[in-house]
Amino acid sequence: MAKEDEKKESGEWKEFFWNPRTHELLGRTASSWGLILLFYVVFYTFLAGMFCLTMYVMLLTLDDYKPTWQDRLATPGMMIRPKGDALEIIYNVKETERWDRYVEALDNFLAPYNNSNQVDNNDACIPDKYFIQEDSGEVRNNPKRSCQFNRTILGDCSGLMDRTYGYQDGKPCVLIKLNRVIGMLPGKEGQSPYVTCGAKKYKEVNEWKEDSDSIGEIEYFPPNGTFNLMYYPYYGKKAQVNYSQPLVAVKFLNISMNTDVNVECKINSNTITQFSERDKFAGRVSFKLRINKM
């Protein structure tokens, strides 16, 4: 009896898979399977067509040179070079291999700013004035020209007079740059934005402290730490191929040795007045300096 039941079940399963009497495969005839396949082919072809059409229409709204929608922060971000690990610059002046990596990073970063490159690729612009290059209606004024930022502007931090950027003598240089924002005008009434650096406040055992006694004297290059207006506005990487981002060099002349010094640099401008508490790089950058000499 059990064997007969097993044979019956086996026969039913085989008949479901392929029924020779009705010529059905998995319960459907060839015409039924054909209609289902045709439906899904048409359905997914329609979906693919809708997707392609949507992408095509969206691409028509995009500009190759400027974002159609630009949801930028009110304050541009800031960053330093060399960055070091976790924005920390720590070295011993007596151990060449410890500070030489910072020197090499600065050499590589400043290579495009060599005077010969700047003279060949960029223009000598009028300082303290925006370098506006407007399009003529639908006719684009591209590629747009860029202003020279010669490496010699950085003075003692250019790496030309002092190959070690002061690191060998315990007087390190740190370069500061603003993030590129298309169309940003960072100053008005002829006043260029400028950088100021000082001791950063930090909390230690429920008490706020700062290293104002340890940071020592600071020197800025260019003078007053300005980002000159002639380098703005920025028109984008594709429109302004040879754009040289302006820099400010900060040189720490007599920073305390063998101690952690927390530094904060921020941008000052008559058009940039708000600093986000959520974004620690918006208009400012904090880093730690420790120079050992023992």
mmCIF file of C-alpha atoms in Angstrom:
data_model
loop_
_atom_site.group_PDB
_atom_site.id
_atom_site.type_symbol
_atom_site.label_atom_id
_atom_site.label_comp_id
_atom_site.label_asym_id
_atom_site.label_seq_id
_atom_site.Cartn_x
_atom_site.Cartn_y
_atom_site.Cartn_z
ATOM 1 C CA MET A 1 0.000 0.000 0.000
ATOM 2 C CA ALA A 2 2.807 2.376 0.931
ATOM 3 C CA LYS A 3 4.650 1.628 -2.300
ATOM 4 C CA GLU A 4 1.524 2.312 -4.344
ATOM 5 C CA ASP A 5 1.108 5.706 -2.602
ATOM 6 C CA GLU A 6 4.728 6.564 -3.328
ATOM 7 C CA LYS A 7 4.308 5.653 -7.010
ATOM 8 C CA LYS A 8 1.129 7.721 -7.174
ATOM 9 C CA GLU A 9 2.827 10.786 -5.646
ATOM 10 C CA SER A 10 5.829 10.351 -7.940
ATOM 11 C CA GLY A 11 3.562 10.135 -10.951
ATOM 12 C CA GLU A 12 1.653 13.266 -9.921
ATOM 13 C CA TRP A 13 4.916 15.216 -9.518
ATOM 14 C CA LYS A 14 6.201 14.072 -12.919
ATOM 15 C CA GLU A 15 2.848 14.887 -14.500
ATOM 16 C CA PHE A 16 2.970 18.381 -12.980
ATOM 17 C CA PHE A 17 6.429 18.969 -14.409
ATOM 18 C CA TRP A 18 5.448 17.688 -17.844
ATOM 19 C CA ASN A 19 1.970 16.461 -18.799
ATOM 20 C CA PRO A 20 2.230 14.504 -22.078
ATOM 21 C CA ARG A 21 -1.542 14.483 -22.521
ATOM 22 C CA THR A 22 -2.089 18.255 -22.368
ATOM 23 C CA HIS A 23 1.480 19.206 -23.302
ATOM 24 C CA GLU A 24 1.721 21.417 -20.205
ATOM 25 C CA LEU A 25 5.056 22.364 -18.562
ATOM 26 C CA LEU A 26 4.722 23.217 -14.864
ATOM 27 C CA GLY A 27 0.990 23.581 -15.308
ATOM 28 C CA ARG A 28 1.125 25.891 -18.338
ATOM 29 C CA THR A 29 0.924 25.351 -22.056
ATOM 30 C CA ALA A 30 3.487 26.772 -24.480
ATOM 31 C CA SER A 31 1.160 29.611 -25.488
ATOM 32 C CA SER A 32 0.558 30.498 -21.832
ATOM 33 C CA TRP A 33 4.300 30.623 -21.135
ATOM 34 C CA GLY A 34 4.814 32.695 -24.275
ATOM 35 C CA LEU A 35 2.242 35.271 -23.176
ATOM 36 C CA ILE A 36 3.815 35.550 -19.712
ATOM 37 C CA LEU A 37 7.299 35.967 -21.159
ATOM 38 C CA LEU A 38 6.012 38.545 -23.640
ATOM 39 C CA PHE A 39 4.340 40.483 -20.808
ATOM 40 C CA TYR A 40 7.525 40.657 -18.732
ATOM 41 C CA VAL A 41 9.665 41.570 -21.741
ATOM 42 C CA VAL A 42 7.324 44.447 -22.577
ATOM 43 C CA PHE A 43 7.009 45.447 -18.903
ATOM 44 C CA TYR A 44 10.759 45.597 -18.173
ATOM 45 C CA THR A 45 11.474 47.209 -21.536
ATOM 46 C CA PHE A 46 9.007 49.937 -20.585
ATOM 47 C CA LEU A 47 10.673 50.384 -17.176
ATOM 48 C CA ALA A 48 14.120 50.572 -18.788
ATOM 49 C CA GLY A 49 12.827 53.098 -21.302
ATOM 50 C CA MET A 50 11.313 55.240 -18.543
ATOM 51 C CA PHE A 51 14.602 55.140 -16.626
ATOM 52 C CA CYS A 52 16.626 56.133 -19.709
ATOM 53 C CA LEU A 53 14.178 58.926 -20.529
ATOM 54 C CA THR A 54 14.329 60.246 -16.960
ATOM 55 C CA MET A 55 18.142 60.201 -16.985
ATOM 56 C CA TYR A 56 18.208 61.913 -20.384
ATOM 57 C CA VAL A 57 15.884 64.701 -19.244
ATOM 58 C CA MET A 58 17.903 65.151 -16.046
ATOM 59 C CA LEU A 59 21.189 65.348 -17.981
ATOM 60 C CA LEU A 60 19.691 68.058 -20.180
ATOM 61 C CA THR A 61 19.302 70.236 -17.079
ATOM 62 C CA LEU A 62 22.962 69.858 -16.046
ATOM 63 C CA ASP A 63 25.673 72.343 -16.885
ATOM 64 C CA ASP A 64 29.116 70.983 -17.745
ATOM 65 C CA TYR A 65 30.779 73.978 -16.120
ATOM 66 C CA LYS A 66 28.629 74.922 -13.156
ATOM 67 C CA PRO A 67 26.318 72.952 -10.804
ATOM 68 C CA THR A 68 22.642 73.524 -11.560
ATOM 69 C CA TRP A 69 21.858 73.346 -7.857
ATOM 70 C CA GLN A 70 24.457 74.508 -5.377
ATOM 71 C CA ASP A 71 23.587 73.933 -1.726
ATOM 72 C CA ARG A 72 26.794 75.298 -0.253
ATOM 73 C CA LEU A 73 27.650 76.198 3.315
ATOM 74 C CA ALA A 74 27.616 79.852 4.274
ATOM 75 C CA THR A 75 31.246 79.408 5.326
ATOM 76 C CA PRO A 76 33.818 77.531 3.202
ATOM 77 C CA GLY A 77 35.938 74.823 4.769
ATOM 78 C CA MET A 78 39.618 75.186 5.649
ATOM 79 C CA MET A 79 42.495 72.710 5.624
ATOM 80 C CA ILE A 80 46.212 72.681 6.362
ATOM 81 C CA ARG A 81 49.316 71.298 4.687
ATOM 82 C CA PRO A 82 51.104 69.207 5.759
ATOM 83 C CA LYS A 83 48.147 67.417 7.327
ATOM 84 C CA GLY A 84 50.031 64.849 9.404
ATOM 85 C CA ASP A 85 48.146 62.066 11.172
ATOM 86 C CA ALA A 86 44.793 63.212 12.555
ATOM 87 C CA LEU A 87 45.819 66.845 11.959
ATOM 88 C CA GLU A 88 48.799 66.476 14.267
ATOM 89 C CA ILE A 89 52.304 67.690 13.425
ATOM 90 C CA ILE A 90 54.689 65.981 15.829
ATOM 91 C CA TYR A 91 58.416 65.590 15.374
ATOM 92 C CA ASN A 92 61.833 65.817 16.995
ATOM 93 C CA VAL A 93 64.190 68.432 15.533
ATOM 94 C CA LYS A 94 67.161 66.099 16.081
ATOM 95 C CA GLU A 95 65.592 63.240 14.118
ATOM 96 C CA THR A 96 65.746 64.215 10.453
ATOM 97 C CA GLU A 97 63.533 61.367 9.278
ATOM 98 C CA ARG A 98 60.726 62.584 11.556
ATOM 99 C CA TRP A 99 60.422 66.076 10.039
ATOM 100 C CA ASP A 100 61.691 65.329 6.544
ATOM 101 C CA ARG A 101 58.338 63.738 5.615
ATOM 102 C CA TYR A 102 56.624 67.061 6.302
ATOM 103 C CA VAL A 103 59.192 68.849 4.142
ATOM 104 C CA GLU A 104 58.641 66.381 1.302
ATOM 105 C CA ALA A 105 54.852 66.807 1.547
ATOM 106 C CA LEU A 106 55.200 70.593 1.290
ATOM 107 C CA ASP A 107 57.610 70.298 -1.654
ATOM 108 C CA ASN A 108 55.109 68.160 -3.574
ATOM 109 C CA PHE A 109 52.192 70.416 -2.697
ATOM 110 C CA LEU A 110 53.968 73.615 -3.751
ATOM 111 C CA ALA A 111 55.481 72.276 -6.985
ATOM 112 C CA PRO A 112 52.637 73.702 -9.186
ATOM 113 C CA TYR A 113 53.229 77.111 -7.566
ATOM 114 C CA ASN A 114 56.752 77.473 -8.936
ATOM 115 C CA ASN A 115 57.136 80.893 -10.547
ATOM 116 C CA SER A 116 58.008 79.409 -13.944
ATOM 117 C CA ASN A 117 54.764 77.395 -14.023
ATOM 118 C CA GLN A 118 52.691 80.361 -12.941
ATOM 119 C CA VAL A 119 54.178 82.713 -15.553
ATOM 120 C CA ASP A 120 53.587 80.156 -18.330
ATOM 121 C CA ASN A 121 50.000 79.318 -17.398
ATOM 122 C CA ASN A 122 48.444 82.248 -15.520
ATOM 123 C CA ASP A 123 48.026 86.026 -15.721
ATOM 124 C CA ALA A 124 49.415 88.829 -13.585
ATOM 125 C CA CYS A 125 46.175 90.284 -12.226
ATOM 126 C CA ILE A 126 45.242 93.531 -10.493
ATOM 127 C CA PRO A 127 45.333 92.985 -6.691
ATOM 128 C CA ASP A 128 42.410 93.693 -4.358
ATOM 129 C CA LYS A 129 39.891 93.401 -7.178
ATOM 130 C CA TYR A 130 37.706 90.492 -8.249
ATOM 131 C CA PHE A 131 38.773 88.883 -11.523
ATOM 132 C CA ILE A 132 35.311 88.721 -13.127
ATOM 133 C CA GLN A 133 35.064 86.857 -16.449
ATOM 134 C CA GLU A 134 31.456 86.913 -17.559
ATOM 135 C CA ASP A 135 29.978 84.938 -20.436
ATOM 136 C CA SER A 136 28.433 86.709 -23.417
ATOM 137 C CA GLY A 137 24.885 85.424 -23.222
ATOM 138 C CA GLU A 138 24.858 81.844 -24.467
ATOM 139 C CA VAL A 139 28.474 82.146 -25.649
ATOM 140 C CA ARG A 140 30.774 80.882 -22.938
ATOM 141 C CA ASN A 141 34.004 82.651 -22.158
ATOM 142 C CA ASN A 142 35.933 79.404 -21.700
ATOM 143 C CA PRO A 143 38.538 78.429 -20.785
ATOM 144 C CA LYS A 144 38.728 81.202 -18.236
ATOM 145 C CA ARG A 145 42.032 82.689 -17.211
ATOM 146 C CA SER A 146 43.539 82.431 -13.738
ATOM 147 C CA CYS A 147 45.718 84.710 -11.655
ATOM 148 C CA GLN A 148 49.287 83.916 -10.751
ATOM 149 C CA PHE A 149 50.037 82.775 -7.236
ATOM 150 C CA ASN A 150 53.808 82.703 -7.222
ATOM 151 C CA ARG A 151 55.544 80.556 -4.667
ATOM 152 C CA THR A 152 57.752 83.479 -3.639
ATOM 153 C CA ILE A 153 54.684 85.163 -2.101
ATOM 154 C CA LEU A 154 55.064 82.720 0.797
ATOM 155 C CA GLY A 155 58.398 84.262 1.778
ATOM 156 C CA ASP A 156 60.222 82.273 4.458
ATOM 157 C CA CYS A 157 57.646 79.498 4.024
ATOM 158 C CA SER A 158 58.152 79.115 0.275
ATOM 159 C CA GLY A 159 60.844 76.459 0.658
ATOM 160 C CA LEU A 160 63.125 78.498 -1.606
ATOM 161 C CA MET A 161 65.127 80.360 1.044
ATOM 162 C CA ASP A 162 64.807 77.642 3.662
ATOM 163 C CA ARG A 163 64.534 74.170 2.147
ATOM 164 C CA THR A 164 63.228 72.719 5.445
ATOM 165 C CA TYR A 165 60.388 75.288 5.879
ATOM 166 C CA GLY A 166 61.685 75.977 9.400
ATOM 167 C CA TYR A 167 61.138 72.414 10.615
ATOM 168 C CA GLN A 168 64.833 71.817 11.197
ATOM 169 C CA ASP A 169 65.053 74.859 13.487
ATOM 170 C CA GLY A 170 61.833 74.203 15.389
ATOM 171 C CA LYS A 171 60.078 77.088 13.592
ATOM 172 C CA PRO A 172 57.673 75.169 11.346
ATOM 173 C CA CYS A 173 55.540 76.588 8.551
ATOM 174 C CA VAL A 174 51.947 75.447 8.060
ATOM 175 C CA LEU A 175 50.043 76.253 4.869
ATOM 176 C CA ILE A 176 46.338 77.081 5.019
ATOM 177 C CA LYS A 177 43.880 76.921 2.152
ATOM 178 C CA LEU A 178 40.174 77.606 1.717
ATOM 179 C CA ASN A 179 38.070 74.987 -0.022
ATOM 180 C CA ARG A 180 37.071 75.885 -3.560
ATOM 181 C CA VAL A 181 33.482 77.094 -3.913
ATOM 182 C CA ILE A 182 32.220 78.033 -7.377
ATOM 183 C CA GLY A 183 31.111 81.647 -7.570
ATOM 184 C CA MET A 184 32.065 82.557 -3.995
ATOM 185 C CA LEU A 185 32.892 86.226 -3.351
ATOM 186 C CA PRO A 186 34.618 86.161 0.069
ATOM 187 C CA GLY A 187 34.904 89.919 0.614
ATOM 188 C CA LYS A 188 33.301 93.234 -0.209
ATOM 189 C CA GLU A 189 34.311 96.887 -0.444
ATOM 190 C CA GLY A 190 37.797 95.835 -1.520
ATOM 191 C CA GLN A 191 38.537 94.029 1.752
ATOM 192 C CA SER A 192 40.201 90.654 1.302
ATOM 193 C CA PRO A 193 39.536 87.833 3.795
ATOM 194 C CA TYR A 194 42.431 87.040 6.090
ATOM 195 C CA VAL A 195 43.559 84.288 8.434
ATOM 196 C CA THR A 196 44.290 84.560 12.136
ATOM 197 C CA CYS A 197 45.709 81.773 14.280
ATOM 198 C CA GLY A 198 45.799 81.424 18.021
ATOM 199 C CA ALA A 199 45.596 79.006 20.906
ATOM 200 C CA LYS A 200 42.562 76.736 20.792
ATOM 201 C CA LYS A 201 40.436 76.367 23.881
ATOM 202 C CA TYR A 202 40.046 72.803 25.112
ATOM 203 C CA LYS A 203 38.364 71.183 28.058
ATOM 204 C CA GLU A 204 40.394 69.363 30.673
ATOM 205 C CA VAL A 205 38.824 67.996 33.880
ATOM 206 C CA ASN A 206 35.732 70.214 33.611
ATOM 207 C CA GLU A 207 37.894 73.291 33.029
ATOM 208 C CA TRP A 208 38.493 75.225 29.823
ATOM 209 C CA LYS A 209 42.143 75.874 28.990
ATOM 210 C CA GLU A 210 44.213 77.235 26.126
ATOM 211 C CA ASP A 211 47.893 77.188 25.188
ATOM 212 C CA SER A 212 48.280 80.957 24.701
ATOM 213 C CA ASP A 213 51.541 81.001 26.659
ATOM 214 C CA SER A 214 53.019 78.192 24.540
ATOM 215 C CA ILE A 215 52.109 79.244 21.017
ATOM 216 C CA GLY A 216 54.554 82.147 20.869
ATOM 217 C CA GLU A 217 54.905 84.649 18.024
ATOM 218 C CA ILE A 218 53.320 83.954 14.630
ATOM 219 C CA GLU A 219 54.269 85.368 11.238
ATOM 220 C CA TYR A 220 51.982 85.292 8.187
ATOM 221 C CA PHE A 221 52.784 85.118 4.464
ATOM 222 C CA PRO A 222 51.481 87.002 2.503
ATOM 223 C CA PRO A 223 51.522 89.849 5.043
ATOM 224 C CA ASN A 224 48.427 89.916 7.274
ATOM 225 C CA GLY A 225 47.531 86.398 6.048
ATOM 226 C CA THR A 226 45.221 87.588 3.271
ATOM 227 C CA PHE A 227 43.520 85.656 0.474
ATOM 228 C CA ASN A 228 43.595 88.376 -2.167
ATOM 229 C CA LEU A 229 40.305 89.127 -3.962
ATOM 230 C CA MET A 230 41.920 88.715 -7.386
ATOM 231 C CA TYR A 231 41.766 84.915 -7.003
ATOM 232 C CA TYR A 232 37.969 85.016 -6.872
ATOM 233 C CA PRO A 233 35.460 84.059 -8.068
ATOM 234 C CA TYR A 234 36.335 80.468 -8.862
ATOM 235 C CA TYR A 235 34.577 79.180 -11.997
ATOM 236 C CA GLY A 236 35.114 75.433 -11.641
ATOM 237 C CA LYS A 237 37.757 72.915 -12.613
ATOM 238 C CA LYS A 238 36.553 72.488 -16.196
ATOM 239 C CA ALA A 239 36.120 76.173 -16.971
ATOM 240 C CA GLN A 240 39.247 77.355 -15.129
ATOM 241 C CA VAL A 241 41.759 74.640 -15.878
ATOM 242 C CA ASN A 242 44.906 76.361 -14.577
ATOM 243 C CA TYR A 243 43.378 77.824 -11.416
ATOM 244 C CA SER A 244 45.915 78.173 -8.602
ATOM 245 C CA GLN A 245 44.294 78.142 -5.197
ATOM 246 C CA PRO A 246 45.618 80.973 -2.989
ATOM 247 C CA LEU A 247 47.469 80.002 0.176
ATOM 248 C CA VAL A 248 48.410 81.545 3.489
ATOM 249 C CA ALA A 249 51.540 80.397 5.289
ATOM 250 C CA VAL A 250 51.755 80.530 9.073
ATOM 251 C CA LYS A 251 55.214 80.386 10.662
ATOM 252 C CA PHE A 252 55.566 79.651 14.378
ATOM 253 C CA LEU A 253 58.675 81.569 15.447
ATOM 254 C CA ASN A 254 59.151 80.578 19.096
ATOM 255 C CA ILE A 255 56.661 77.890 19.979
ATOM 256 C CA SER A 256 57.269 76.067 23.263
ATOM 257 C CA MET A 257 59.254 72.860 22.933
ATOM 258 C CA ASN A 258 58.383 69.445 24.352
ATOM 259 C CA THR A 259 54.735 70.313 24.902
ATOM 260 C CA ASP A 260 51.425 69.891 23.080
ATOM 261 C CA VAL A 261 50.171 73.140 21.578
ATOM 262 C CA ASN A 262 46.601 73.207 20.281
ATOM 263 C CA VAL A 263 46.198 75.733 17.482
ATOM 264 C CA GLU A 264 43.069 77.070 15.784
ATOM 265 C CA CYS A 265 43.141 79.146 12.591
ATOM 266 C CA LYS A 266 40.035 80.854 11.230
ATOM 267 C CA ILE A 267 38.992 82.992 8.304
ATOM 268 C CA ASN A 268 37.951 86.602 8.893
ATOM 269 C CA SER A 269 35.811 88.384 6.327
ATOM 270 C CA ASN A 270 33.090 91.004 6.116
ATOM 271 C CA THR A 271 30.963 88.501 4.177
ATOM 272 C CA ILE A 272 31.689 85.426 6.316
ATOM 273 C CA THR A 273 30.240 85.996 9.760
ATOM 274 C CA GLN A 274 28.775 82.655 10.822
ATOM 275 C CA PHE A 275 30.682 79.603 11.992
ATOM 276 C CA SER A 276 28.922 76.259 12.272
ATOM 277 C CA GLU A 277 29.316 74.481 15.596
ATOM 278 C CA ARG A 278 28.583 71.170 13.863
ATOM 279 C CA ASP A 279 31.261 71.444 11.193
ATOM 280 C CA LYS A 280 34.679 71.994 12.776
ATOM 281 C CA PHE A 281 36.237 72.717 9.355
ATOM 282 C CA ALA A 282 33.754 75.438 8.315
ATOM 283 C CA GLY A 283 35.795 78.614 8.225
ATOM 284 C CA ARG A 284 38.356 77.248 10.653
ATOM 285 C CA VAL A 285 40.739 74.405 11.236
ATOM 286 C CA SER A 286 42.297 73.065 14.425
ATOM 287 C CA PHE A 287 45.480 71.065 14.722
ATOM 288 C CA LYS A 288 48.087 70.053 17.279
ATOM 289 C CA LEU A 289 51.758 70.987 17.185
ATOM 290 C CA ARG A 290 54.396 69.265 19.269
ATOM 291 C CA ILE A 291 58.074 69.908 18.670
ATOM 292 C CA ASN A 292 60.461 67.858 20.755
ATOM 293 C CA LYS A 293 64.031 68.913 21.315
ATOM 294 C CA MET A 294 65.791 66.515 23.616
#
